[in-house]
């Protein structure tokens, strides 16, 4: 299994631009999570899906952030418009169960907004 | 507050020696799971070991073992025979309602 695949690995964009981060979960994993990692706040859950349906998006910081999961093998996290304070590493993770099995993380996308 | 606390921002260990990383947590739940994740410079988050709260037996994965004290809400990680490849950030995590709560991490340095 190739694991959780995220793209791009690095993204540098200018303030005000739209950014789209992509994730392919492990086949058969029913849960997909988007996390953000910063030095100040550590790892924060942004949103998670169960069977492609968003279950909890209370961690999404603002309306500028949106996430979709059109099918079981693909999810996107979009920031529009981007701001310098959005600079962080964004992780996607998937799991066959909620909690007990542990989450398998992708390699993350390092986003820099200048 | 449902927090996970790692009180050691940095630790170091001599190669081949043993080191223990500390973690305490807060929860009102009786059933939950605990994890240790490793994040090397490649930034990949790697699951090292997991513990089910209702199991009293401490989990072990090769050179990695935990000391789980449920009443004290403590979950420490012991790394035996430390290797250079063990150098990384280590995060303790606990499941909670709709979330996986992470500690702030401990940076482990392995000295050759």
CSV table of C-alpha atoms in Angstrom, one decimal:
chain,number,residue,atom,x,y,z
A,1,UNK,CA,0.0,0.0,0.0
A,2,UNK,CA,1.4,3.4,-0.9
A,3,UNK,CA,0.0,5.0,2.2
A,4,UNK,CA,-1.7,8.4,2.4
A,5,UNK,CA,-0.6,10.5,-0.5
A,6,UNK,CA,-0.6,14.3,-0.3
A,7,UNK,CA,0.3,16.8,-3.0
A,8,UNK,CA,2.0,19.1,-3.4
A,9,UNK,CA,4.8,18.6,-0.9
A,10,UNK,CA,5.6,22.3,-0.9
A,11,UNK,CA,3.5,25.3,-1.9
A,12,UNK,CA,4.6,28.9,-2.0
A,13,UNK,CA,1.9,31.4,-2.9
A,14,UNK,CA,1.2,35.0,-2.7
A,15,UNK,CA,-1.3,36.5,-0.3
A,16,UNK,CA,-4.8,36.6,-1.7
A,17,UNK,CA,-4.3,33.6,-4.0
A,18,UNK,CA,-6.3,30.4,-3.9
A,19,UNK,CA,-4.5,27.3,-2.6
A,20,UNK,CA,-5.7,23.7,-3.0
A,21,UNK,CA,-4.1,20.9,-1.1
A,22,UNK,CA,-4.9,17.3,-2.2
A,23,UNK,CA,-5.1,14.0,-0.4
A,24,UNK,CA,-5.5,10.4,-1.4
A,25,UNK,CA,-6.3,8.2,1.6
A,26,UNK,CA,-5.5,4.5,2.0
A,27,UNK,CA,-8.0,2.4,0.2
A,28,UNK,CA,-10.6,1.0,2.6
A,29,UNK,CA,-10.1,3.6,5.2
A,30,UNK,CA,-13.5,5.1,6.0
A,31,UNK,CA,-12.2,8.1,8.0
A,32,UNK,CA,-10.2,11.0,6.6
A,33,UNK,CA,-8.8,13.9,8.7
A,34,UNK,CA,-7.1,17.2,7.9
A,35,UNK,CA,-4.7,18.6,10.4
A,36,UNK,CA,-2.6,21.7,10.6
A,37,UNK,CA,0.7,21.9,12.3
A,38,UNK,CA,2.3,25.2,13.5
A,39,UNK,CA,5.0,26.0,16.0
A,40,UNK,CA,2.5,28.1,18.0
A,41,UNK,CA,-0.5,25.8,18.1
A,42,UNK,CA,1.0,22.3,17.4
A,43,UNK,CA,-1.3,19.8,15.6
A,44,UNK,CA,-4.9,21.0,15.2
A,45,UNK,CA,-7.7,19.0,13.7
A,46,UNK,CA,-9.4,21.1,11.0
A,47,UNK,CA,-12.1,18.7,9.7
A,48,UNK,CA,-12.8,15.0,9.4
A,49,UNK,CA,-14.9,12.9,7.0
A,50,UNK,CA,-16.6,9.6,7.5
A,51,UNK,CA,-17.5,7.7,4.3
A,52,UNK,CA,-17.0,11.0,2.3
A,53,UNK,CA,-19.3,13.0,4.5
A,54,UNK,CA,-18.0,15.9,6.6
A,55,UNK,CA,-18.7,15.1,10.2
A,56,UNK,CA,-17.0,17.8,12.2
A,57,UNK,CA,-15.6,21.0,10.7
A,58,UNK,CA,-15.5,23.0,14.0
A,59,UNK,CA,-11.7,23.2,13.7
A,60,UNK,CA,-11.8,25.1,10.3
A,61,UNK,CA,-10.5,28.5,11.3
A,62,UNK,CA,-12.5,30.7,8.9
A,63,UNK,CA,-14.8,30.7,6.0
A,64,UNK,CA,-11.8,31.0,3.8
A,65,UNK,CA,-11.1,27.4,4.4
A,66,UNK,CA,-13.2,24.6,2.8
A,67,UNK,CA,-12.8,20.9,2.4
A,68,UNK,CA,-14.4,18.4,0.1
A,69,UNK,CA,-14.3,14.7,-0.4
A,70,UNK,CA,-16.1,13.9,-3.7
A,71,UNK,CA,-15.2,10.2,-3.5
A,72,UNK,CA,-13.6,7.6,-1.2
A,73,UNK,CA,-10.1,8.1,-2.8
A,74,UNK,CA,-9.8,11.9,-2.9
A,75,UNK,CA,-10.1,14.9,-0.7
A,76,UNK,CA,-9.1,18.6,-1.1
A,77,UNK,CA,-8.5,21.4,1.3
A,78,UNK,CA,-8.9,24.8,-0.2
A,79,UNK,CA,-7.9,28.2,1.2
A,80,UNK,CA,-9.4,31.2,-0.6
A,81,UNK,CA,-8.0,33.9,-0.2
A,82,UNK,CA,-4.8,32.8,1.4
A,83,UNK,CA,-3.1,34.9,4.1
A,84,UNK,CA,0.4,34.8,5.6
A,85,UNK,CA,-0.9,33.4,8.9
A,86,UNK,CA,-2.1,30.3,7.0
A,87,UNK,CA,1.5,29.3,6.5
A,88,UNK,CA,1.9,25.9,8.2
A,89,UNK,CA,2.3,22.2,7.4
A,90,UNK,CA,-1.1,20.6,6.5
A,91,UNK,CA,-1.5,16.9,7.1
A,92,UNK,CA,-4.0,14.5,5.8
A,93,UNK,CA,-4.6,11.3,7.7
A,94,UNK,CA,-6.9,8.3,7.3
A,95,UNK,CA,-8.1,5.5,9.5
A,96,UNK,CA,-10.3,2.4,9.1
A,97,UNK,CA,-11.9,3.2,12.4
A,98,UNK,CA,-12.4,6.3,14.5
A,99,UNK,CA,-9.6,6.4,17.0
A,100,UNK,CA,-8.6,2.9,18.0
A,101,UNK,CA,-6.6,1.9,15.0
A,102,UNK,CA,-4.5,5.0,15.0
A,103,UNK,CA,-4.3,7.3,12.1
A,104,UNK,CA,-1.9,6.9,9.1
A,105,UNK,CA,-0.6,10.3,8.1
A,106,UNK,CA,0.6,11.6,4.8
A,107,UNK,CA,3.9,13.4,4.4
A,108,UNK,CA,2.2,16.8,4.7
A,109,UNK,CA,2.2,19.9,2.5
A,110,UNK,CA,4.3,22.8,3.7
A,111,UNK,CA,2.4,25.9,2.7
A,112,UNK,CA,4.1,29.3,2.7
A,113,UNK,CA,2.0,32.4,2.0
A,114,UNK,CA,4.1,35.5,1.2
B,1,UNK,CA,-9.8,20.7,29.4
B,2,UNK,CA,-8.9,17.7,27.4
B,3,UNK,CA,-5.2,18.1,27.2
B,4,UNK,CA,-2.1,16.1,26.6
B,5,UNK,CA,1.0,17.3,28.3
B,6,UNK,CA,4.6,16.5,27.4
B,7,UNK,CA,6.7,18.2,30.0
B,8,UNK,CA,10.1,17.6,28.3
B,9,UNK,CA,10.6,19.8,25.3
B,10,UNK,CA,14.0,18.2,24.6
B,11,UNK,CA,15.7,15.0,25.6
B,12,UNK,CA,19.0,13.4,24.7
B,13,UNK,CA,20.4,9.9,24.9
B,14,UNK,CA,23.6,8.1,24.2
B,15,UNK,CA,23.4,5.6,21.4
B,16,UNK,CA,22.6,2.1,22.7
B,17,UNK,CA,21.2,3.6,26.0
B,18,UNK,CA,17.6,3.7,27.2
B,19,UNK,CA,15.5,6.9,27.4
B,20,UNK,CA,12.0,7.5,28.7
B,21,UNK,CA,9.7,10.2,27.4
B,22,UNK,CA,6.9,11.4,29.6
B,23,UNK,CA,3.3,12.1,28.8
B,24,UNK,CA,0.3,12.9,31.0
B,25,UNK,CA,-3.2,13.5,29.9
B,26,UNK,CA,-6.6,14.7,31.1
B,27,UNK,CA,-9.9,12.9,30.3
B,28,UNK,CA,-13.2,12.2,31.7
B,29,UNK,CA,-13.8,9.1,29.5
B,30,UNK,CA,-13.3,5.6,30.7
B,31,UNK,CA,-12.4,4.1,27.3
B,32,UNK,CA,-9.9,5.7,25.0
B,33,UNK,CA,-6.7,5.0,23.1
B,34,UNK,CA,-3.3,6.4,23.5
B,35,UNK,CA,-0.5,6.7,20.9
B,36,UNK,CA,3.1,7.7,20.4
B,37,UNK,CA,4.0,9.2,17.1
B,38,UNK,CA,7.4,9.9,15.8
B,39,UNK,CA,8.1,12.8,13.4
B,40,UNK,CA,11.6,12.7,11.9
B,41,UNK,CA,13.0,15.6,9.9
B,42,UNK,CA,11.2,14.3,6.9
B,43,UNK,CA,8.1,15.5,8.8
B,44,UNK,CA,6.2,12.2,8.2
B,45,UNK,CA,4.1,11.3,11.3
B,46,UNK,CA,4.8,7.7,12.1
B,47,UNK,CA,2.8,5.6,14.5
B,48,UNK,CA,5.2,4.1,17.0
B,49,UNK,CA,2.9,2.3,19.5
B,50,UNK,CA,-0.7,2.3,20.7
B,51,UNK,CA,-2.3,1.4,24.0
B,52,UNK,CA,-6.0,0.6,24.7
B,53,UNK,CA,-7.0,2.2,28.0
B,54,UNK,CA,-9.1,-0.8,29.1
B,55,UNK,CA,-6.0,-3.1,28.8
B,56,UNK,CA,-3.8,-3.1,31.8
B,57,UNK,CA,-0.9,-4.8,30.0
B,58,UNK,CA,1.6,-2.3,28.7
B,59,UNK,CA,2.1,-2.3,24.9
B,60,UNK,CA,5.5,-3.3,23.4
B,61,UNK,CA,6.8,-2.9,19.9
B,62,UNK,CA,10.3,-4.2,19.6
B,63,UNK,CA,12.6,-1.6,21.3
B,64,UNK,CA,9.6,0.6,22.2
B,65,UNK,CA,7.5,0.0,25.2
B,66,UNK,CA,5.1,2.1,27.3
B,67,UNK,CA,4.4,2.5,31.0
B,68,UNK,CA,0.7,3.1,31.2
B,69,UNK,CA,-0.7,4.2,34.5
B,70,UNK,CA,-4.4,4.7,34.0
B,71,UNK,CA,-5.2,6.1,37.5
B,72,UNK,CA,-2.4,8.6,37.2
B,73,UNK,CA,-3.2,9.4,33.6
B,74,UNK,CA,0.3,8.8,32.6
B,75,UNK,CA,1.7,7.2,29.4
B,76,UNK,CA,5.4,7.2,29.1
B,77,UNK,CA,7.5,5.8,26.2
B,78,UNK,CA,10.6,3.9,26.8
B,79,UNK,CA,13.1,3.5,24.0
B,80,UNK,CA,15.7,0.8,24.6
B,81,UNK,CA,19.0,0.4,22.8
B,82,UNK,CA,18.6,3.8,21.2
B,83,UNK,CA,19.7,4.2,17.6
B,84,UNK,CA,20.7,7.2,15.5
B,85,UNK,CA,17.5,6.7,13.5
B,86,UNK,CA,15.4,7.3,16.7
B,87,UNK,CA,16.3,11.0,16.6
B,88,UNK,CA,13.0,12.8,16.0
B,89,UNK,CA,10.1,14.7,17.5
B,90,UNK,CA,7.9,12.4,19.5
B,91,UNK,CA,4.2,13.2,20.1
B,92,UNK,CA,1.9,11.6,22.6
B,93,UNK,CA,-1.8,11.6,21.6
B,94,UNK,CA,-5.1,10.5,23.0
B,95,UNK,CA,-8.4,9.9,21.4
B,96,UNK,CA,-11.4,12.0,22.4
B,97,UNK,CA,-14.8,12.8,21.1
B,98,UNK,CA,-14.3,13.6,17.4
B,99,UNK,CA,-10.6,14.2,17.8
B,100,UNK,CA,-7.1,13.0,18.4
B,101,UNK,CA,-5.5,15.3,20.9
B,102,UNK,CA,-1.7,15.7,20.6
B,103,UNK,CA,0.9,16.9,23.1
B,104,UNK,CA,3.4,19.6,22.1
B,105,UNK,CA,6.1,17.1,21.5
B,106,UNK,CA,9.6,16.1,22.8
B,107,UNK,CA,12.6,16.5,20.6
B,108,UNK,CA,14.9,13.5,21.1
B,109,UNK,CA,18.6,13.7,20.2
B,110,UNK,CA,20.7,10.6,19.9
B,111,UNK,CA,24.4,11.1,20.6
B,112,UNK,CA,26.8,8.8,18.8
